[in-house]
Coordinates of C-alpha atoms (C1' of nucleotides) in Angstrom, one line a residue:
Chain A
X871 CA 89.0 86.8 -15.7
X872 CA 89.6 89.6 -18.2
X873 CA 91.6 92.7 -17.1
X874 CA 89.3 95.6 -16.3
X875 CA 90.0 98.0 -19.1
X876 CA 88.1 101.2 -19.6
X877 CA 86.2 101.0 -22.8
X878 CA 87.2 104.5 -24.0
X879 CA 84.6 104.6 -26.7
X880 CA 84.7 108.3 -26.4
X881 CA 85.1 110.4 -29.5
X882 CA 88.2 111.9 -27.9
X883 CA 89.9 108.5 -27.6
X884 CA 88.8 107.4 -31.0
X885 CA 90.4 110.4 -32.6
X886 CA 93.5 110.2 -30.5
X887 CA 94.1 106.5 -31.3
X888 CA 93.4 107.2 -34.9
X889 CA 95.9 110.0 -35.3
X890 CA 98.4 108.2 -33.1
X891 CA 98.1 105.1 -35.3
X892 CA 98.8 107.1 -38.5
X893 CA 101.9 108.5 -36.9
X894 CA 103.5 105.4 -35.2
X895 CA 102.7 103.2 -38.2
X896 CA 104.6 105.5 -40.4
X897 CA 101.7 106.2 -42.6
X898 CA 102.3 109.9 -41.7
X899 CA 106.2 110.0 -41.6
X900 CA 108.2 112.7 -39.8
X901 CA 107.7 116.1 -41.3
X902 CA 104.2 115.3 -42.6
X903 CA 101.7 118.0 -42.1
X904 CA 98.4 116.8 -40.5
X905 CA 95.1 118.1 -41.6
X906 CA 94.0 121.4 -40.1
X907 CA 91.9 121.4 -37.0
X908 CA 88.8 122.6 -38.8
X909 CA 89.1 119.9 -41.4
X910 CA 89.6 117.2 -38.9
X911 CA 86.7 118.5 -36.9
X912 CA 84.5 118.3 -40.1
X913 CA 85.7 114.9 -41.1
X914 CA 85.1 113.5 -37.6
X915 CA 81.8 115.4 -37.4
X916 CA 82.7 117.1 -34.1
X917 CA 83.7 120.6 -32.9
X918 CA 87.1 122.1 -33.1
X919 CA 87.6 122.1 -29.4
X920 CA 87.5 118.3 -29.3
X921 CA 90.2 118.0 -32.0
X922 CA 92.2 120.7 -30.3
X923 CA 92.4 118.7 -27.1
X924 CA 93.5 115.6 -28.9
X925 CA 96.2 117.6 -30.7
X926 CA 97.4 119.1 -27.4
X927 CA 97.8 115.6 -26.1
X928 CA 99.9 114.6 -29.1
X929 CA 102.1 117.6 -28.4
X930 CA 102.5 116.5 -24.8
X931 CA 103.4 113.0 -25.9
X932 CA 106.1 114.4 -28.2
X933 CA 104.5 113.1 -31.4
X934 CA 103.8 116.3 -33.2
X935 CA 104.8 119.9 -33.2
X936 CA 102.4 122.8 -33.9
X937 CA 103.2 126.1 -35.6
X938 CA 100.7 128.9 -35.8
X939 CA 99.7 129.8 -39.3
X940 CA 101.6 126.7 -40.7
X941 CA 99.9 123.7 -39.2
X942 CA 100.8 120.6 -37.2
X943 CA 103.7 118.4 -38.2
X944 CA 104.9 114.9 -37.2
X945 CA 108.2 115.0 -35.3
X946 CA 111.3 112.8 -35.7
X947 CA 111.0 109.7 -33.7
X948 CA 112.9 110.0 -30.4
X949 CA 113.9 107.2 -28.1
X950 CA 115.9 109.8 -26.1
X951 CA 114.1 109.1 -22.9
X952 CA 112.3 106.4 -21.0
X953 CA 110.5 106.0 -17.8
X954 CA 112.6 104.3 -15.1
X955 CA 110.8 102.4 -12.4
X956 CA 112.1 103.0 -9.0
X957 CA 110.3 100.7 -6.6
X958 CA 110.5 100.9 -2.8
X959 CA 113.0 98.4 -1.5
X960 CA 110.6 96.6 0.9
X961 CA 108.0 96.4 -1.9
X962 CA 110.7 95.1 -4.3
X963 CA 111.8 92.4 -1.9
X964 CA 108.3 91.3 -1.1
X965 CA 107.3 91.3 -4.8
X966 CA 109.9 88.5 -5.2
X967 CA 108.1 86.5 -2.5
X968 CA 111.0 87.1 -0.1
X969 CA 110.9 88.2 3.5
X970 CA 112.0 91.8 4.1
X971 CA 114.2 93.0 7.0
X972 CA 116.6 95.8 7.6
X973 CA 119.2 97.0 10.1
X974 CA 120.4 100.4 11.0
X975 CA 124.2 100.0 11.2
X976 CA 125.3 103.6 12.0
X977 CA 123.7 106.9 12.8
X978 CA 125.7 110.1 13.1
X979 CA 124.6 113.7 13.6
X980 CA 127.1 116.2 12.5
X981 CA 127.7 119.6 10.9
X982 CA 127.9 119.1 7.1
X983 CA 131.4 118.5 5.9
X984 CA 132.6 119.6 2.4
X985 CA 131.6 116.1 1.0
X986 CA 128.2 116.2 2.7
X987 CA 127.5 119.7 1.2
X988 CA 128.5 118.4 -2.2
X989 CA 126.3 115.3 -1.9
X990 CA 123.3 117.2 -0.6
X991 CA 123.7 120.2 -2.9
X992 CA 124.0 122.5 0.2
X993 CA 125.4 126.0 -0.1
X994 CA 126.7 126.2 3.5
X995 CA 127.4 124.0 6.5
X996 CA 124.4 122.9 8.6
X997 CA 123.3 120.0 10.7
X998 CA 122.9 116.7 8.9
X999 CA 122.1 113.1 9.8
X1000 CA 124.2 110.4 8.3
X1001 CA 122.7 106.9 8.3
X1002 CA 123.9 103.5 7.1
X1003 CA 121.4 100.7 6.7
X1004 CA 121.5 97.2 5.3
X1005 CA 118.4 95.8 3.6
X1006 CA 117.8 92.0 3.6
X1007 CA 115.8 89.7 1.5
X1008 CA 115.0 86.4 3.4
X1009 CA 118.2 86.9 5.4
X1010 CA 120.5 87.6 2.5
X1011 CA 121.9 91.1 2.1
X1012 CA 119.9 92.8 -0.7
X1013 CA 121.2 96.4 -0.7
X1014 CA 123.3 98.8 1.3
X1015 CA 121.9 102.3 2.0
X1016 CA 124.1 105.3 2.8
X1017 CA 122.0 108.3 3.5
X1018 CA 122.4 111.9 4.4
X1019 CA 119.4 113.9 5.7
X1020 CA 119.4 117.7 5.7
X1021 CA 118.2 118.6 9.2
X1022 CA 117.6 122.2 8.2
X1023 CA 114.7 121.1 6.0
X1024 CA 113.6 117.9 8.0
X1025 CA 114.3 118.7 11.6
X1026 CA 112.0 115.9 12.8
X1027 CA 114.4 113.3 11.4
X1028 CA 116.6 114.0 14.4
X1029 CA 114.0 112.4 16.8
X1030 CA 112.8 109.6 14.4
X1031 CA 113.5 106.0 15.3
X1032 CA 115.1 104.5 12.2
X1033 CA 115.5 101.1 13.7
X1034 CA 111.7 100.7 13.3
X1035 CA 111.0 102.2 10.0
X1036 CA 113.5 102.6 7.1
X1037 CA 114.6 106.2 6.6
X1038 CA 113.4 106.1 3.0
X1039 CA 109.8 105.2 3.9
X1040 CA 109.8 107.7 6.8
X1041 CA 110.9 110.5 4.5
X1042 CA 108.3 109.5 2.0
X1043 CA 105.6 109.9 4.6
X1044 CA 107.1 113.0 6.1
X1045 CA 108.1 115.2 3.3
X1046 CA 105.4 116.1 0.7
X1047 CA 106.3 116.2 -2.9
X1048 CA 109.9 116.3 -4.1
X1049 CA 112.0 116.5 -7.2
X1050 CA 114.7 114.0 -7.5
X1051 CA 117.9 113.3 -9.6
X1052 CA 119.2 109.8 -10.0
X1053 CA 122.7 108.7 -11.1
X1054 CA 123.3 105.1 -12.0
X1055 CA 126.8 103.6 -12.1
X1056 CA 128.6 100.3 -12.0
X1057 CA 131.5 99.9 -9.5
X1058 CA 133.6 97.1 -8.2
X1059 CA 132.8 96.2 -4.6
X1060 CA 135.5 97.4 -2.3
X1061 CA 136.5 95.1 0.6
X1062 CA 134.1 96.2 3.3
X1063 CA 131.2 96.6 0.9
X1064 CA 131.8 93.1 -0.5
X1065 CA 131.8 91.7 3.0
X1066 CA 128.6 93.5 3.9
X1067 CA 126.9 92.2 0.8
X1068 CA 128.6 88.8 1.1
X1069 CA 130.2 89.1 -2.3
X1070 CA 133.6 88.3 -3.6
X1071 CA 135.8 91.4 -3.5
X1072 CA 135.7 93.3 -6.8
X1073 CA 132.3 91.9 -7.7
X1074 CA 130.3 94.4 -9.9
X1075 CA 127.7 96.4 -8.1
X1076 CA 125.0 98.6 -9.4
X1077 CA 125.1 101.9 -7.5
X1078 CA 122.1 104.3 -7.6
X1079 CA 122.6 107.8 -6.1
X1080 CA 119.5 109.9 -5.5
X1081 CA 119.3 113.6 -4.5
X1082 CA 116.0 114.9 -3.4
X1083 CA 114.7 118.4 -3.1
X1084 CA 111.5 119.7 -1.5
X1085 CA 109.9 123.1 -1.4
X1086 CA 112.3 124.2 1.4
X1087 CA 115.5 123.0 -0.3
X1088 CA 117.7 119.9 -0.4
X1089 CA 116.1 117.0 1.6
X1090 CA 118.3 114.0 1.3
X1091 CA 121.0 112.1 -0.6
X1092 CA 121.1 108.4 -0.7
X1093 CA 123.5 105.9 -2.2
X1094 CA 122.1 102.4 -2.8
X1095 CA 124.5 99.6 -3.6
X1096 CA 123.1 96.4 -5.1
X1097 CA 124.9 93.2 -6.1
X1098 CA 125.1 93.7 -9.8
X1099 CA 124.5 90.1 -10.8
X1100 CA 121.3 89.8 -8.9
X1101 CA 119.7 93.1 -9.7
X1102 CA 118.6 95.1 -12.7
X1103 CA 116.7 98.3 -13.3
X1104 CA 114.0 98.5 -15.9
X1105 CA 112.9 101.5 -18.0
X1106 CA 110.2 101.7 -20.6
X1107 CA 109.3 104.0 -23.5
X1108 CA 105.9 104.1 -25.2
X1109 CA 105.2 106.6 -28.0
X1110 CA 101.5 106.7 -27.1
X1111 CA 100.2 108.7 -24.2
X1112 CA 99.3 106.6 -21.2
Chain B
X1139 CA 121.0 136.9 -22.6
X1140 CA 118.0 135.5 -20.8
X1141 CA 116.6 132.1 -21.7
X1142 CA 113.6 132.4 -23.9
X1143 CA 110.8 131.2 -21.7
X1144 CA 107.2 131.3 -22.6
X1145 CA 105.5 133.9 -20.4
X1146 CA 102.5 131.6 -19.7
X1147 CA 100.4 134.4 -18.2
X1148 CA 97.4 132.4 -19.2
X1149 CA 94.7 131.8 -16.7
X1150 CA 95.2 128.1 -17.3
X1151 CA 98.9 128.2 -16.3
X1152 CA 98.1 130.5 -13.3
X1153 CA 95.6 128.1 -11.9
X1154 CA 97.8 125.1 -12.6
X1155 CA 100.8 126.6 -10.9
X1156 CA 98.6 127.7 -8.0
X1157 CA 97.1 124.3 -7.3
X1158 CA 100.4 122.5 -7.9
X1159 CA 102.1 124.8 -5.4
X1160 CA 99.5 124.0 -2.8
X1161 CA 100.1 120.3 -3.3
X1162 CA 103.9 120.2 -3.6
X1163 CA 104.4 122.6 -0.7
X1164 CA 102.4 120.4 1.6
X1165 CA 99.7 123.0 2.2
X1166 CA 97.3 120.4 0.9
X1167 CA 98.7 117.1 2.2
X1168 CA 97.9 113.7 0.8
X1169 CA 94.3 112.8 1.2
X1170 CA 93.1 116.4 1.2
X1171 CA 90.1 117.1 -0.9
X1172 CA 90.4 120.1 -3.2
X1173 CA 87.6 122.5 -3.8
X1174 CA 85.0 121.4 -6.3
X1175 CA 85.3 122.5 -9.9
X1176 CA 82.4 124.9 -9.6
X1177 CA 83.8 126.6 -6.6
X1178 CA 87.3 126.9 -8.1
X1179 CA 85.7 128.3 -11.2
X1180 CA 83.9 130.9 -9.2
X1181 CA 86.9 131.8 -7.1
X1182 CA 89.1 132.2 -10.2
X1183 CA 86.3 134.0 -12.0
X1184 CA 86.4 131.6 -15.0
X1185 CA 84.3 128.8 -16.5
X1186 CA 84.3 125.3 -15.2
X1187 CA 85.9 124.0 -18.4
X1188 CA 89.0 125.9 -17.7
X1189 CA 89.3 124.5 -14.2
X1190 CA 88.5 121.0 -15.6
X1191 CA 91.4 121.1 -18.0
X1192 CA 93.8 122.0 -15.2
X1193 CA 92.5 119.2 -13.0
X1194 CA 92.9 116.8 -15.9
X1195 CA 96.5 117.8 -16.2
X1196 CA 97.0 117.3 -12.5
X1197 CA 95.6 113.8 -12.8
X1198 CA 98.0 113.1 -15.7
X1199 CA 100.9 114.4 -13.6
X1200 CA 99.9 111.9 -10.9
X1201 CA 99.3 114.6 -8.3
X1202 CA 95.6 114.1 -7.7
X1203 CA 92.9 111.5 -8.1
X1204 CA 89.3 112.3 -9.0
X1205 CA 86.2 110.4 -7.9
X1206 CA 82.8 111.2 -9.2
X1207 CA 80.4 112.4 -6.7
X1208 CA 83.2 112.6 -4.1
X1209 CA 85.6 115.1 -5.3
X1210 CA 89.3 115.4 -6.1
X1211 CA 92.0 114.3 -3.7
X1212 CA 95.7 114.8 -3.3
X1213 CA 97.6 111.6 -3.8
X1214 CA 100.5 110.1 -1.8
X1215 CA 103.8 111.4 -3.1
X1216 CA 105.5 108.9 -5.4
X1217 CA 109.1 108.8 -6.5
X1218 CA 108.3 105.5 -8.1
X1219 CA 109.4 106.7 -11.5
X1220 CA 111.8 109.0 -13.2
X1221 CA 112.7 110.0 -16.7
X1222 CA 115.9 108.3 -17.9
X1223 CA 117.9 110.2 -20.4
X1224 CA 119.1 107.9 -23.2
X1225 CA 121.4 110.0 -25.5
X1226 CA 122.7 108.9 -28.8
X1227 CA 126.2 107.5 -28.5
X1228 CA 127.8 109.9 -31.0
X1229 CA 126.0 112.8 -29.5
X1230 CA 127.1 111.8 -26.0
X1231 CA 130.8 111.5 -27.0
X1232 CA 130.7 114.8 -28.8
X1233 CA 129.0 116.6 -25.9
X1234 CA 132.1 115.7 -23.9
X1235 CA 134.2 117.5 -26.5
X1236 CA 135.7 114.2 -27.7
X1237 CA 136.1 112.9 -31.3
X1238 CA 133.6 110.1 -32.2
X1239 CA 134.4 107.1 -34.3
X1240 CA 133.2 103.5 -34.6
X1241 CA 134.1 100.2 -36.1
X1242 CA 131.9 97.4 -37.4
X1243 CA 133.7 94.3 -35.9
X1244 CA 131.4 91.5 -37.1
X1245 CA 128.4 91.1 -39.2
X1246 CA 126.4 87.9 -39.5
X1247 CA 123.2 87.0 -41.2
X1248 CA 121.5 83.9 -39.8
X1249 CA 118.3 82.2 -39.0
X1250 CA 117.3 83.2 -35.4
X1251 CA 118.6 80.7 -32.8
X1252 CA 116.8 80.1 -29.6
X1253 CA 118.9 82.8 -27.9
X1254 CA 118.2 85.3 -30.7
X1255 CA 114.4 84.6 -30.5
X1256 CA 114.6 85.2 -26.7
X1257 CA 116.5 88.5 -27.1
X1258 CA 114.3 89.8 -29.9
X1259 CA 111.0 88.6 -28.4
X1260 CA 110.4 86.5 -31.5
X1261 CA 107.8 83.8 -31.6
X1262 CA 109.5 81.7 -34.3
X1263 CA 112.7 81.5 -36.3
X1264 CA 113.4 84.0 -39.0
X1265 CA 116.3 85.8 -40.6
X1266 CA 118.2 88.1 -38.3
X1267 CA 121.3 90.3 -38.6
X1268 CA 123.8 90.1 -35.8
X1269 CA 126.2 93.0 -35.5
X1270 CA 129.1 93.9 -33.2
X1271 CA 130.4 97.4 -33.1
X1272 CA 132.9 99.3 -31.0
X1273 CA 132.4 103.0 -30.4
X1274 CA 135.4 105.2 -29.7
X1275 CA 135.8 108.6 -27.9
X1276 CA 139.0 110.2 -29.2
X1277 CA 140.5 106.9 -29.9
X1278 CA 139.6 105.3 -26.6
X1279 CA 137.0 102.5 -26.6
X1280 CA 133.8 104.1 -25.2
X1281 CA 131.2 101.3 -25.6
X1282 CA 130.7 97.9 -27.1
X1283 CA 127.5 97.3 -29.1
X1284 CA 126.0 93.9 -29.7
X1285 CA 122.9 94.1 -31.8
X1286 CA 120.4 91.9 -33.4
X1287 CA 118.1 93.2 -36.1
X1288 CA 114.9 91.4 -37.1
X1289 CA 115.0 91.2 -40.9
X1290 CA 111.4 90.2 -41.0
X1291 CA 110.4 93.8 -40.0
X1292 CA 113.4 95.6 -41.3
X1293 CA 114.4 93.8 -44.5
X1294 CA 116.4 96.9 -45.8
X1295 CA 118.9 96.4 -43.0
X1296 CA 120.3 93.5 -45.1
X1297 CA 121.6 95.9 -47.7
X1298 CA 122.6 98.8 -45.4
X1299 CA 126.3 99.7 -45.0
X1300 CA 127.0 99.7 -41.3
X1301 CA 130.6 100.7 -41.8
X1302 CA 129.5 104.1 -42.7
X1303 CA 126.6 104.8 -40.3
X1304 CA 126.2 103.2 -36.9
X1305 CA 123.2 100.7 -36.9
X1306 CA 121.5 102.6 -34.1
X1307 CA 121.4 105.8 -36.1
X1308 CA 120.4 104.0 -39.3
X1309 CA 117.4 102.3 -37.5
X1310 CA 116.3 105.6 -36.0
X1311 CA 116.0 107.1 -39.5
X1312 CA 114.5 104.0 -41.0
X1313 CA 111.9 102.7 -38.6
X1314 CA 109.2 105.2 -37.5
X1315 CA 108.0 105.2 -33.9
X1316 CA 108.8 102.4 -31.6
X1317 CA 108.2 101.2 -28.1
X1318 CA 111.3 100.2 -26.1
X1319 CA 112.2 98.3 -22.9
X1320 CA 115.5 98.9 -21.2
X1321 CA 117.3 96.8 -18.7
X1322 CA 120.3 98.1 -16.8
X1323 CA 122.8 95.9 -15.0
X1324 CA 126.3 95.9 -13.6
X1325 CA 128.6 93.0 -14.6
X1326 CA 132.3 92.2 -14.3
X1327 CA 134.0 92.5 -17.7
X1328 CA 134.9 89.0 -19.0
X1329 CA 138.3 88.6 -20.6
X1330 CA 137.5 89.5 -24.3
X1331 CA 135.2 92.4 -23.3
X1332 CA 137.9 93.7 -21.0
X1333 CA 140.4 93.5 -23.8
X1334 CA 138.1 95.3 -26.2
X1335 CA 137.4 98.1 -23.7
X1336 CA 141.0 98.1 -22.6
X1337 CA 140.1 97.4 -19.0
X1338 CA 141.5 95.1 -16.3
X1339 CA 139.7 91.8 -16.4
X1340 CA 136.8 91.8 -13.9
X1341 CA 136.3 95.6 -14.1
X1342 CA 132.8 96.6 -13.4
X1343 CA 130.8 97.5 -16.5
X1344 CA 127.4 99.1 -16.9
X1345 CA 125.3 97.1 -19.3
X1346 CA 122.2 98.5 -21.0
X1347 CA 120.0 96.1 -23.0
X1348 CA 117.3 97.5 -25.1
X1349 CA 114.5 95.8 -26.9
X1350 CA 112.5 97.7 -29.5
X1351 CA 109.2 97.1 -31.1
X1352 CA 107.6 98.8 -34.1
X1353 CA 104.1 98.6 -35.6
X1354 CA 105.1 95.4 -37.4
X1355 CA 106.6 93.6 -34.4
X1356 CA 110.1 93.3 -32.8
X1357 CA 112.7 95.4 -34.5
X1358 CA 116.0 95.1 -32.7
X1359 CA 117.8 94.1 -29.5
X1360 CA 120.9 95.9 -28.5
X1361 CA 123.4 95.3 -25.6
X1362 CA 125.6 98.3 -24.8
X1363 CA 128.6 97.7 -22.5
X1364 CA 130.2 100.7 -20.9
X1365 CA 133.2 100.9 -18.6
X1366 CA 131.5 101.4 -15.3
X1367 CA 133.9 103.8 -13.7
X1368 CA 133.8 106.2 -16.7
X1369 CA 130.0 106.2 -17.4
X1370 CA 126.8 106.9 -15.6
X1371 CA 123.1 107.2 -16.4
X1372 CA 121.0 110.0 -15.2
X1373 CA 117.3 110.0 -14.4
X1374 CA 115.1 112.9 -13.2
X1375 CA 111.8 113.3 -11.5
X1376 CA 109.7 116.4 -11.3
X1377 CA 106.3 116.5 -9.6
X1378 CA 105.1 119.3 -11.9
X1379 CA 104.0 118.7 -15.4
X1380 CA 106.5 119.8 -18.0
Chain C
dT1043 C1' 66.4 95.9 9.9
dT1044 C1' 67.0 94.8 4.9
dG1045 C1' 66.6 95.7 0.1
dC1046 C1' 65.4 98.6 -3.7
dC1047 C1' 64.7 102.9 -6.1
dA1048 C1' 64.9 107.6 -7.0
dA1049 C1' 67.1 112.1 -6.3
dA1050 C1' 71.2 114.7 -5.9
dA1051 C1' 75.9 115.7 -6.5
dA1052 C1' 80.2 115.7 -8.6
dT1053 C1' 82.9 114.8 -12.5
dG1054 C1' 83.3 113.6 -17.8
dT1055 C1' 82.6 114.7 -22.4
dA1056 C1' 81.2 117.6 -26.0
dT1057 C1' 79.4 121.9 -28.5
dA1058 C1' 79.4 126.4 -30.9
dG1059 C1' 81.1 130.5 -30.8
dA1060 C1' 84.2 134.4 -29.5
dC1061 C1' 88.5 136.8 -29.4
dA1062 C1' 93.7 136.7 -28.9
dT1063 C1' 98.1 135.6 -30.9
dA1064 C1' 101.6 134.6 -34.1
dA1065 C1' 103.4 133.8 -38.6
dT1066 C1' 103.1 134.0 -43.2
dA1067 C1' 101.8 136.1 -47.6
dA1068 C1' 100.3 139.8 -50.3
dA1069 C1' 99.9 144.6 -51.2
dC1070 C1' 102.0 148.9 -51.2
dG1071 C1' 105.1 152.9 -51.2
dG1072 C1' 109.7 154.5 -51.6
Chain D
dC1462 C1' 114.1 146.1 -55.9
dC1463 C1' 113.6 146.5 -51.0
dG1464 C1' 111.5 147.3 -46.8
dT1465 C1' 107.1 148.2 -44.4
dT1466 C1' 102.4 147.7 -43.6
dT1467 C1' 98.2 145.0 -43.9
dA1468 C1' 95.4 141.0 -44.4
dT1469 C1' 94.9 136.3 -43.9
dT1470 C1' 95.2 132.0 -41.7
dA1471 C1' 95.8 128.5 -38.3
dT1472 C1' 96.4 127.7 -33.7
dG1473 C1' 95.6 129.1 -28.5
dT1474 C1' 92.6 130.2 -25.0
dC1475 C1' 88.3 130.8 -22.9
dT1476 C1' 83.1 130.9 -22.2
dA1477 C1' 78.5 129.4 -21.4
dT1478 C1' 75.8 125.6 -21.8
dA1479 C1' 74.2 120.9 -22.3
dC1480 C1' 73.8 116.3 -21.3
dA1481 C1' 76.0 111.7 -19.8
dT1482 C1' 77.9 109.0 -16.1
dT1483 C1' 78.8 107.4 -11.7
dT1484 C1' 78.4 107.2 -6.9
dT1485 C1' 76.4 108.5 -2.7
dT1486 C1' 72.5 109.5 0.0
dG1487 C1' 68.0 109.2 1.7
dG1488 C1' 63.4 107.6 1.5
dC1489 C1' 60.1 103.9 1.1
dA1490 C1' 58.3 99.5 1.3
dA1491 C1' 58.7 94.5 2.4

DNA sequence: TTGCCAAAAATGTATAGACATAATAAACGG
DNA sequence: CCGTTTATTATGTCTATACATTTTTGGCAA
């Protein structure tokens, strides 16, 4: 069985791959000026609009820079960013062929303390929900979740039953689109954390903190602690546009 | 002084922001069918092509899905990926107002061992260059670099002087565009590593491994070890297209 | 009913032309 | 020689139109 891949015999794709190839292969090094739109259009026997759309994509992909009156130039290669995959915990566990489960260990409703305000990026005190969960993979602790939910923007969270659905999944369903900021660190497991994850005290753990904003302001802050030796994050970079 | 921001009063941008707003605000929830191209074109008083380009961008951004004959639909929100910032080490040190320096601790030319082949994603044995560097921030160890360079694709590396320029920067200048795969882990510093970074043995360290491919095959593999308590990685996600 | 075929509907791709915008280069006047 | 104006040039945006492609729908016949 071959993977179903779109043929992409379109002129657009042909030109895109062609120019992209010239750039990533080094045939056109950084600083090189590409042919003008009109010339490319003529040489490919197509209209300028078609070439223009391709060039616009190359700009998006960060391969070229365009200057009016001067032309289009190949940029310096940059590995300055990569796409980090952040899978859902349940999905991640099940992908490994393990059985997923979770427990809600603590649930507290309170007025945001100074630390809560800092974590949630809140300007002033308001009601928040503090949750602690443990996620399991086939009975083994997989990850600890410490979460704060801003009840000012997600009031329904107060009446949600987080023993049935993990708060992360509930929020994903509830709140539409969000912006997020992640911070990844390595820490030594303190005593209680080590116990909870069944690790030796001081074992290295991967900690991912995520802050999330919706249209109405800060939504949630979560701190996920994974055993460092069993877990890794993956990020990829491709010069070509996907 | 205000930040120089393009006005983007273009119709294209106006339509894009408009539709984007409807989606991220939740006014059009997941599964909602947007108006047809022709209707949007009429309501904005523009041609279908203009609307089409906007819709194409929304697809790229992962906000909508388009099905022929059926229409365009808002997708489920996904925080499944984020953009990870991977700054150059020197730049990172200097951004913190510290003084950058590095030492080349070891340099070995050899035929790729089994482990080297695995690290570099090589099919067969060939000449490789193994380097170990220490990067310093104002005299304090900042990061350990263990690198393999595939001399089959980068023969010039054999004659480069890596006591003058860090191998990472040299490669960035030398090899054009590359694809890369990153793996991030937390580990406990083993004895020698702890000594080198001047940490207590067993201290948590953030390890980033990067494999890099160019047009001619595997280029390099690098393992960067940072003190976990002093370093963190940042990744961001924005629903809107940049 | 079932199976097949044709029409309709929506998006996908491409064109040729128009005018706007911005940056450079050339011409010009002091 | 210098600063200003003007022309040129390449890209940016948009239009109106055309035809291709894909999927659904509905009709027709076995």
